[in-house]
Short mmCIF file of C-alpha atoms in Angstrom, two decimals:
data_model
loop_
_atom_site.label_atom_id
_atom_site.label_comp_id
_atom_site.label_asym_id
_atom_site.label_seq_id
_atom_site.Cartn_x
_atom_site.Cartn_y
_atom_site.Cartn_z
CA MET Y 284 -9.84 25.61 4.68
CA PRO Y 285 -12.65 23.89 2.50
CA PHE Y 286 -11.64 20.23 1.62
CA SER Y 287 -13.78 18.45 -0.99
CA LEU Y 288 -12.86 15.38 -3.60
CA LEU Y 289 -13.04 16.56 -7.31
CA PRO Y 290 -15.58 13.75 -9.21
CA SER Y 291 -13.62 11.03 -11.26
CA LEU Y 292 -16.14 10.15 -13.42
CA LEU Y 293 -17.98 12.76 -15.41
CA LEU Y 294 -21.39 11.31 -16.88
CA ALA Y 295 -22.85 14.06 -19.11
CA TRP Y 296 -23.97 11.84 -21.79
CA ALA Y 297 -26.10 9.51 -19.84
CA ALA Y 298 -28.55 13.05 -19.33
CA GLN Y 299 -28.28 13.20 -23.64
CA GLU Y 300 -28.92 9.25 -24.48
CA PRO Y 301 -31.12 8.01 -21.29
CA GLU Y 302 -32.29 4.87 -23.20
CA VAL Y 303 -28.18 3.76 -22.99
CA LEU Y 304 -27.70 1.39 -20.04
CA GLU Y 305 -24.71 2.10 -17.55
CA PRO Y 306 -22.41 -0.16 -17.68
CA PRO Y 307 -21.81 -2.45 -15.21
CA ARG Y 308 -19.44 -1.76 -12.27
CA PRO Y 309 -16.72 -3.94 -11.77
CA GLU Y 310 -15.95 -6.25 -9.39
CA PRO Y 311 -14.46 -4.65 -5.76
CA ASP Y 312 -11.49 -6.07 -5.11
CA LEU Y 313 -11.53 -5.24 -1.77
CA ARG Y 314 -14.52 -4.88 0.50
CA VAL Y 315 -14.49 -2.59 3.43
CA LEU Y 316 -16.72 -1.99 6.66
CA PHE Y 317 -16.42 0.22 8.19
CA LEU Y 318 -17.33 0.70 12.29
CA GLY Y 319 -16.69 3.89 14.14
CA ASP Y 320 -18.06 7.24 15.50
CA VAL Y 321 -18.12 11.11 14.09
CA ALA Y 322 -14.48 10.53 13.54
CA THR Y 323 -15.45 7.64 10.83
CA ALA Y 324 -18.82 9.23 9.83
CA ALA Y 325 -17.71 12.70 9.54
CA ASN Y 326 -16.62 13.90 5.53
CA GLY Y 327 -18.03 10.83 4.44
CA LEU Y 328 -14.65 9.17 5.03
CA PRO Y 329 -16.00 5.77 3.73
CA LYS Y 330 -16.54 7.08 0.76
CA MET Y 331 -13.38 9.00 0.55
CA VAL Y 332 -11.06 5.65 0.48
CA ALA Y 333 -12.84 4.51 -1.87
CA ALA Y 334 -12.68 7.42 -4.10
CA LEU Y 335 -8.78 8.27 -3.54
CA ALA Y 336 -8.91 4.12 -4.68
CA ALA Y 337 -10.34 4.89 -7.52
CA SER Y 338 -8.41 7.94 -8.60
CA SER Y 339 -4.98 6.31 -8.09
CA ARG Y 340 -2.60 4.36 -10.69
CA LEU Y 341 -3.28 1.56 -9.56
CA PRO Y 342 -6.43 -1.14 -10.08
CA TRP Y 343 -7.77 -1.63 -7.15
CA VAL Y 344 -11.49 -1.28 -6.37
CA ILE Y 345 -13.04 -0.68 -3.47
CA GLU Y 346 -16.39 -0.77 -2.02
CA THR Y 347 -17.01 0.49 1.46
CA GLU Y 348 -19.63 0.51 3.80
CA ALA Y 349 -20.07 1.86 7.14
CA ARG Y 350 -22.44 1.74 10.21
CA ALA Y 351 -20.51 4.86 12.45
CA PRO Y 352 -23.53 6.93 15.02
CA GLU Y 353 -22.01 9.79 16.09
CA ASP Y 354 -21.02 8.49 19.95
CA ALA Y 355 -20.64 5.37 19.33
CA THR Y 356 -18.62 3.06 20.87
CA LEU Y 357 -17.07 -0.47 20.11
CA GLU Y 358 -18.98 -1.49 23.35
CA ARG Y 359 -22.18 -0.42 21.66
CA HIS Y 360 -21.34 -1.56 18.27
CA TRP Y 361 -20.97 -4.96 20.31
CA VAL Y 362 -24.07 -4.82 22.67
CA ALA Y 363 -26.64 -2.71 19.94
CA GLY Y 364 -26.15 -6.04 17.51
CA ARG Y 365 -26.60 -4.23 14.23
CA SER Y 366 -23.21 -3.61 13.54
CA THR Y 367 -22.39 -7.75 14.11
CA GLU Y 368 -25.04 -8.44 12.05
CA LEU Y 369 -23.82 -6.26 9.29
CA ILE Y 370 -20.17 -7.98 9.83
CA ARG Y 371 -22.21 -11.56 9.29
CA SER Y 372 -24.22 -10.41 6.38
CA GLY Y 373 -21.56 -9.19 3.96
CA ASP Y 374 -18.87 -10.79 2.23
CA TRP Y 375 -15.85 -8.28 3.82
CA ASP Y 376 -12.29 -8.50 2.79
CA VAL Y 377 -11.63 -5.86 6.20
CA VAL Y 378 -13.71 -4.40 9.22
CA VAL Y 379 -12.45 -0.80 10.31
CA LEU Y 380 -12.59 -1.14 13.96
CA GLN Y 381 -12.69 2.28 15.27
CA GLU Y 382 -12.78 3.06 19.03
CA SER Y 383 -14.20 6.81 20.03
CA ALA Y 384 -11.39 8.83 21.45
CA ARG Y 385 -12.81 9.24 24.76
CA VAL Y 386 -12.86 5.33 25.44
CA ALA Y 387 -9.62 4.75 24.06
CA ALA Y 388 -8.11 7.67 26.09
CA GLY Y 389 -9.90 6.79 29.52
CA ASN Y 390 -11.12 3.54 29.82
CA PRO Y 391 -8.84 1.36 27.87
CA VAL Y 392 -9.55 -2.00 29.73
CA LEU Y 393 -13.47 -1.42 28.14
CA MET Y 394 -11.86 -0.93 24.76
CA LEU Y 395 -9.40 -4.21 25.10
CA ARG Y 396 -12.79 -6.32 25.90
CA ASN Y 397 -15.37 -5.50 23.29
CA GLY Y 398 -12.55 -4.84 20.97
CA ARG Y 399 -11.23 -8.35 21.14
CA LEU Y 400 -14.64 -9.53 20.77
CA LEU Y 401 -15.76 -7.76 18.00
CA ALA Y 402 -12.11 -8.46 15.73
CA ALA Y 403 -13.27 -12.01 16.97
CA GLU Y 404 -16.27 -12.30 15.21
CA VAL Y 405 -14.89 -10.06 12.29
CA ARG Y 406 -12.47 -13.39 12.41
CA ARG Y 407 -14.58 -15.88 12.54
CA CYS Y 408 -16.41 -14.57 9.28
CA GLY Y 409 -13.60 -14.79 7.27
CA ALA Y 410 -12.75 -10.78 7.33
CA ARG Y 411 -9.63 -9.08 8.77
CA PRO Y 412 -9.87 -6.44 11.50
CA LEU Y 413 -8.10 -3.58 11.23
CA LEU Y 414 -8.04 -1.13 13.71
CA PHE Y 415 -8.03 2.80 13.42
CA LEU Y 416 -6.52 4.79 16.22
CA PRO Y 417 -8.22 8.13 16.45
CA TRP Y 418 -7.06 11.94 17.44
CA ALA Y 419 -7.08 13.57 20.22
CA PRO Y 420 -9.88 15.92 20.51
CA SER Y 421 -8.63 18.44 22.70
CA GLY Y 422 -4.88 17.87 20.82
CA ASN Y 423 -2.74 17.27 24.05
CA PRO Y 424 -0.17 15.30 23.49
CA GLU Y 425 -0.30 13.13 26.62
CA GLU Y 426 -4.18 12.35 26.13
CA LEU Y 427 -2.82 11.56 22.27
CA GLU Y 428 -0.10 9.33 23.84
CA ARG Y 429 -2.01 6.81 26.33
CA MET Y 430 -4.64 6.55 23.34
CA GLU Y 431 -1.67 5.41 21.57
CA GLU Y 432 -0.38 3.17 24.34
CA ALA Y 433 -4.05 1.73 24.38
CA CYS Y 434 -4.45 1.02 20.87
CA ARG Y 435 -1.08 -0.77 20.18
CA GLY Y 436 -1.66 -2.97 23.58
CA LEU Y 437 -5.32 -3.71 21.46
CA ALA Y 438 -3.49 -4.52 18.31
CA GLU Y 439 -1.06 -6.79 20.41
CA VAL Y 440 -4.28 -8.63 21.88
CA VAL Y 441 -5.91 -9.49 18.70
CA GLY Y 442 -3.44 -9.62 16.35
CA ALA Y 443 -4.57 -6.88 14.08
CA PRO Y 444 -2.78 -3.48 12.07
CA LEU Y 445 -3.34 -0.40 13.54
CA ALA Y 446 -3.70 2.91 11.20
CA PRO Y 447 -2.07 5.38 13.35
CA ILE Y 448 -4.25 8.17 12.01
CA GLY Y 449 -4.20 10.06 15.15
CA SER Y 450 -0.12 10.09 14.92
CA ALA Y 451 -0.59 11.57 11.50
CA TRP Y 452 -2.91 14.30 12.60
CA ARG Y 453 0.02 15.13 15.24
CA ALA Y 454 2.72 15.00 12.98
CA LEU Y 455 0.34 17.31 10.02
CA ALA Y 456 -0.74 19.80 13.64
CA GLU Y 457 3.40 20.00 14.25
CA ALA Y 458 4.37 20.69 10.67
CA ARG Y 459 1.60 23.16 9.86
CA PRO Y 460 -0.43 24.46 13.18
CA ASP Y 461 -1.95 26.95 10.62
CA TRP Y 462 -3.95 24.10 8.93
CA PRO Y 463 -7.36 23.26 9.97
CA LEU Y 464 -7.70 19.16 11.12
CA ARG Y 465 -10.47 19.32 13.63
CA ARG Y 466 -14.37 21.66 13.81
CA VAL Y 467 -14.71 23.88 17.27
CA ASP Y 468 -16.39 21.04 18.69
CA GLY Y 469 -12.66 18.85 18.52
CA ARG Y 470 -13.95 16.15 17.55
CA ARG Y 471 -15.15 16.55 13.99
CA PRO Y 472 -12.51 16.81 11.63
CA THR Y 473 -12.40 19.19 8.94
CA ARG Y 474 -12.13 17.66 5.28
CA LEU Y 475 -8.76 18.35 5.81
CA GLY Y 476 -8.62 15.91 8.67
CA SER Y 477 -10.48 13.36 7.03
CA TYR Y 478 -8.43 13.05 3.56
CA LEU Y 479 -5.16 13.15 5.72
CA ALA Y 480 -6.84 9.82 7.43
CA ALA Y 481 -8.20 8.76 4.03
CA CYS Y 482 -4.68 8.58 2.63
CA VAL Y 483 -3.21 6.67 5.82
CA LEU Y 484 -5.92 4.08 5.79
CA LEU Y 485 -5.60 3.46 2.25
CA GLY Y 486 -2.25 2.46 2.44
CA TRP Y 487 -3.29 0.14 5.07
CA LEU Y 488 -5.82 -1.09 3.39
CA ALA Y 489 -4.03 -1.77 -0.28
CA ASP Y 490 -1.13 -1.25 0.31
CA LEU Y 491 -0.97 1.56 -1.58
CA ASP Y 492 1.93 4.52 -1.54
CA PRO Y 493 0.01 7.60 -0.50
CA ARG Y 494 2.93 9.66 -2.81
CA ALA Y 495 1.46 8.20 -5.85
CA LEU Y 496 -1.98 9.50 -5.89
CA ASP Y 497 -3.25 11.64 -8.18
CA GLU Y 498 -2.68 15.47 -7.16
CA SER Y 499 -5.14 16.67 -9.23
CA LEU Y 500 -8.23 14.54 -7.68
CA ALA Y 501 -6.83 15.38 -4.51
CA ALA Y 502 -8.52 19.01 -3.29
CA GLU Y 503 -10.07 22.04 -5.35
CA GLU Y 504 -8.63 24.76 -2.69
CA LEU Y 505 -5.31 23.49 -1.99
CA SER Y 506 -1.90 24.28 -4.00
CA PRO Y 507 -0.47 20.78 -5.70
CA ASP Y 508 2.07 21.60 -3.15
CA GLU Y 509 -0.08 21.49 -0.27
CA VAL Y 510 -1.86 18.10 -1.59
CA ARG Y 511 2.18 16.65 -2.05
CA PHE Y 512 3.15 17.71 1.27
CA LEU Y 513 0.26 15.71 2.37
CA HIS Y 514 0.59 12.62 0.56
CA GLU Y 515 4.28 12.89 2.06
CA LEU Y 516 3.79 13.18 5.13
CA ALA Y 517 0.75 10.27 5.16
CA ALA Y 518 3.30 7.99 3.39
CA ARG Y 519 5.48 7.97 7.19
CA PHE Y 520 2.54 6.38 8.24
CA VAL Y 521 1.88 3.13 6.39
CA PRO Y 522 3.23 0.47 6.71
CA PRO Y 523 7.09 -0.50 5.21
CA GLU Y 524 5.54 -2.61 2.26
CA ALA Y 525 3.05 0.29 0.69
CA LEU Y 526 5.55 2.36 -0.26
CA LEU Y 527 7.39 2.85 -3.31
CA PRO Y 528 10.88 3.69 -2.99
CA SER Y 529 11.22 5.54 -6.34
CA PRO Y 530 11.00 8.20 -7.78
CA PHE Y 531 10.42 9.71 -4.49
CA GLY Y 532 13.87 9.16 -2.67
CA LEU Y 533 15.54 8.63 -6.24
CA HIS Y 534 18.15 11.44 -7.29
CA VAL Y 535 20.62 12.00 -9.83
CA ASP Y 536 24.32 11.57 -8.17
CA ARG Y 537 26.63 12.66 -11.22
CA VAL Y 538 25.81 13.18 -14.43
CA ALA Y 539 28.89 13.13 -17.39
CA ARG Y 540 28.50 11.89 -21.10
CA THR Y 541 28.99 8.38 -20.95
CA ARG Y 542 27.78 8.21 -17.07
CA VAL Y 543 24.69 8.38 -14.93
CA GLY Y 544 24.88 8.24 -11.53
CA LEU Y 545 21.60 7.80 -9.16
CA ARG Y 546 21.03 7.64 -5.32
CA TRP Y 547 18.07 7.18 -3.02
CA ASP Y 548 17.41 7.62 0.12
CA ARG Y 549 17.55 4.62 2.75
CA PRO Y 550 13.95 3.29 3.42
CA ASP Y 551 13.44 2.87 7.47
CA SER Y 552 13.01 -1.19 6.78
CA ARG Y 553 15.79 -2.38 4.56
CA PRO Y 554 14.29 -4.40 1.93
CA ALA Y 555 16.11 -7.73 0.74
CA ALA Y 556 17.23 -5.98 -2.98
CA TRP Y 557 17.29 -3.61 -5.51
CA ARG Y 558 16.04 -3.83 -8.75
CA VAL Y 559 17.21 -1.17 -11.18
CA GLU Y 560 15.42 -0.51 -14.95
CA SER Y 561 16.14 1.68 -17.44
CA ARG Y 562 14.46 2.79 -20.94
CA ALA Y 563 14.85 5.63 -23.60
CA ALA Y 564 12.67 8.20 -22.58
CA ASP Y 565 11.25 8.58 -25.49
CA GLY Y 566 9.14 5.35 -24.05
CA GLU Y 567 8.92 3.39 -27.86
CA GLU Y 568 11.22 0.48 -25.77
CA PRO Y 569 10.16 -1.08 -22.17
CA PHE Y 570 11.98 -0.56 -19.46
CA ARG Y 571 14.83 -3.57 -18.90
CA GLU Y 572 16.55 -4.51 -15.72
CA ALA Y 573 19.67 -2.85 -15.69
CA ALA Y 574 20.98 -3.99 -11.87
CA ARG Y 575 20.52 -6.32 -8.85
CA LEU Y 576 21.73 -4.84 -5.91
CA LYS Y 577 21.80 -5.52 -2.35
CA GLY Y 578 18.86 -4.35 0.22
CA SER Y 579 21.84 -1.74 1.71
CA ALA Y 580 23.10 -0.37 -1.28
CA ILE Y 581 21.71 3.18 -1.55
CA ARG Y 582 24.04 4.21 -5.09
CA TRP Y 583 24.24 2.64 -8.58
CA ALA Y 584 25.82 4.27 -12.16
CA ASP Y 585 24.62 3.45 -15.53
CA THR Y 586 28.12 3.20 -17.55
CA GLU Y 587 26.80 2.14 -20.89
CA VAL Y 588 25.07 5.51 -21.80
CA ARG Y 589 26.13 7.45 -24.99
CA PRO Y 590 26.03 11.36 -24.76
CA GLY Y 591 23.63 13.28 -25.13
CA ALA Y 592 20.99 10.31 -24.57
CA ALA Y 593 17.85 11.10 -22.42
CA ARG Y 594 17.00 7.50 -20.11
CA ALA Y 595 14.16 6.86 -18.16
CA TYR Y 596 15.11 4.92 -14.67
CA ARG Y 597 13.34 3.03 -12.01
CA VAL Y 598 14.24 1.44 -8.26
CA TRP Y 599 11.75 -0.82 -6.71
CA ALA Y 600 12.59 -2.84 -3.99
CA VAL Y 601 12.26 -7.02 -3.56
CA THR Y 602 10.79 -7.52 -0.47
CA ALA Y 603 11.97 -11.30 0.07
CA ALA Y 604 14.87 -13.11 -1.66
CA ARG Y 605 16.27 -16.64 -0.68
CA ARG Y 606 19.04 -18.63 -2.97
CA LEU Y 607 18.59 -22.66 -2.79
CA THR Y 608 21.06 -25.28 -4.21
CA VAL Y 609 19.76 -27.90 -6.51
CA PRO Y 610 22.04 -30.90 -5.76
CA ALA Y 611 23.19 -33.13 -9.13
CA ASP Y 612 21.75 -36.18 -8.96
CA GLY Y 613 18.34 -35.51 -9.64
CA ARG Y 614 16.79 -34.91 -6.73
CA PRO Y 615 14.01 -32.47 -6.70
CA VAL Y 616 14.13 -29.38 -4.81
CA ALA Y 617 10.74 -28.18 -3.50
CA ILE Y 618 9.87 -24.74 -3.86
CA GLU Y 619 7.18 -23.09 -1.50
CA GLN Y 620 6.74 -19.09 -1.26
CA ALA Y 621 3.48 -17.23 -0.10
CA LEU Y 622 2.44 -14.68 -1.88
CA ALA Y 623 -0.17 -11.85 -1.27
CA PRO Y 624 -3.26 -10.80 -3.88
CA ASP Y 625 -0.54 -8.21 -5.15
CA GLN Y 626 2.66 -9.92 -5.21
CA ARG Y 627 4.41 -12.37 -7.62
CA CYS Y 628 7.15 -14.54 -6.91
CA GLU Y 629 10.39 -15.23 -9.41
CA ILE Y 630 12.47 -18.04 -10.01
CA SER Y 631 15.91 -17.47 -11.73
CA VAL Y 632 18.74 -18.91 -12.07
CA LEU Y 633 22.10 -18.29 -10.53
CA GLU Y 634 24.66 -20.96 -11.96
CA GLY Y 635 24.01 -24.21 -13.93
CA ARG Y 636 21.10 -25.43 -15.66
CA ILE Y 637 17.38 -26.47 -14.60
CA ARG Y 638 14.15 -28.39 -15.17
CA LEU Y 639 11.44 -26.25 -13.22
CA GLN Y 640 8.36 -27.87 -13.07
CA GLN Y 641 5.17 -25.57 -11.63
CA GLY Y 642 1.75 -26.92 -12.10
CA GLU Y 643 1.44 -28.94 -15.21
CA GLY Y 644 4.22 -27.03 -17.02
CA GLU Y 645 7.94 -28.24 -17.23
CA GLU Y 646 10.60 -26.16 -18.78
CA GLU Y 647 14.79 -25.97 -18.54
CA LEU Y 648 16.32 -22.85 -17.66
CA ALA Y 649 19.69 -22.17 -17.45
CA ALA Y 650 22.29 -19.68 -15.64
CA GLY Y 651 20.81 -16.07 -16.03
CA ASP Y 652 17.45 -17.22 -17.25
CA GLY Y 653 14.16 -16.95 -15.16
CA ARG Y 654 10.42 -17.20 -14.73
CA ILE Y 655 7.91 -14.84 -13.07
CA PHE Y 656 4.29 -16.32 -11.13
CA SER Y 657 1.48 -14.36 -10.29
CA ALA Y 658 0.01 -15.23 -6.61
CA PRO Y 659 -1.93 -18.44 -7.23
CA ALA Y 660 -5.64 -18.21 -6.04
CA GLY Y 661 -4.88 -20.48 -2.81
CA GLY Y 662 -1.56 -17.94 -2.02
CA VAL Y 663 0.60 -20.25 -1.92
CA LEU Y 664 3.15 -21.09 -5.34
CA ARG Y 665 4.57 -24.54 -5.58
CA ALA Y 666 7.04 -25.50 -7.84
CA VAL Y 667 10.01 -28.63 -7.98
CA ALA Y 668 13.19 -27.76 -9.61
CA ARG Y 669 16.03 -30.43 -11.04
CA ALA Y 670 19.40 -30.62 -11.94
CA ALA Y 671 21.47 -33.14 -14.07
CA ALA Y 672 24.84 -31.03 -12.51
CA LYS Y 673 24.77 -28.81 -9.02
CA ALA Y 674 23.68 -25.43 -10.01
CA ARG Y 675 21.56 -21.97 -7.97
CA ILE Y 676 18.75 -20.66 -7.89
CA GLU Y 677 17.19 -17.66 -6.32
CA VAL Y 678 13.40 -17.35 -5.54
CA SER Y 679 12.53 -13.49 -5.32
CA VAL Y 680 8.79 -11.96 -3.96
CA LEU Y 681 8.55 -8.93 -6.35
CA PRO Y 682 5.78 -6.64 -5.88
CA ALA Y 683 2.75 -7.16 -8.84
CA ALA Y 684 3.23 -5.57 -12.22
CA ALA Y 685 1.15 -3.21 -11.81
CA ARG Y 686 2.78 -1.47 -8.61
CA VAL Y 687 6.17 -1.35 -10.56
CA GLU Y 688 4.17 0.58 -13.47
CA ALA Y 689 2.85 2.75 -11.46
CA ILE Y 690 6.34 4.57 -10.53
CA PRO Y 691 6.88 7.46 -12.55
CA PRO Y 692 10.59 7.24 -13.84
CA LEU Y 693 13.08 10.00 -13.08
CA VAL Y 694 14.65 11.02 -16.83
CA VAL Y 695 18.27 11.66 -17.01
CA ARG Y 696 19.61 13.68 -20.44
CA THR Y 697 24.14 13.31 -20.09
CA PRO Y 698 26.07 16.00 -21.67
CA ASP Y 699 26.62 15.73 -25.41
#
């Protein structure tokens, strides 16, 4: 089953107008160095990751580079010197470390020693390590279990996340045994196998839900249903915070002339809360908040719709939320919230009135009001709240606006 990425840009005009300068490349949001063996090198996996990011609906620009000799091990990467020079010479955000399957399964002590050395060097140079669990060349489940155990042990020791590529391969092999993942030598992946690996890696690198990837840009000789299956399967092996809860788990529960009932699948990781938003299906008005629900909720009903109306809905998760009391004597309440680059912080007033100071700005907010702040350069949002009478506020961590806008809506029409 040949598997190849389609080009994302057509530059035929450049050949007709050679004097026109090509526009400058955008600055990357994420610079990633891959260190591995043939599992990393085959089919241009690092470039495949970057191409998938470029084709996604989210504004991620990922730049990748790789050093992956065919029979390399982490020991070779550490001892030979070229890989450590690359770590030190590049302004990397993430360095992906992939041990050979042979060492991961047969000599976990060796992997642990060199993995610790490389991870320490990565951190010393200001980057974050990400471990890559390879697949078992033999396809033997027991061999993969030994590799999983060894790689999880390394991840715990060095405090790094583990992208479970081998586990995703096993799940696909069980679900679709007729889909070829590896070539006859057992070590080299097919383009299909590399594509699945790229989907999982992108989830770990950019908190990107594979189900949000554009199906038309995935493969030339796979049907949309087959590509959708790969994206759904890859989503089982990315961090919970990467997953978009709608519309992939959003369903119509019951529809009447003046009522739309919605339900959604319960995620493996319970969020702090849910936000439900709606708008007219014609898209002429923006989405507006319709409900705030507890993290345990899996149902909600819109009882304000009209007969024959078409509404668009989306549901998304709030990853953290806490409530604070602002005393009545004017004493300041300090608010500090750590944020990832793709997160926002919302400070909303539940009861009473407050004066909210953030940076050099200050304003008065009443019950029902809220303000949303992007992640600051230092990664920690700081604000101060004061009140003349006792007030209650809520501090919530929201996904970036671009992530929410990337959620395709679920459209429901009520009967006349």
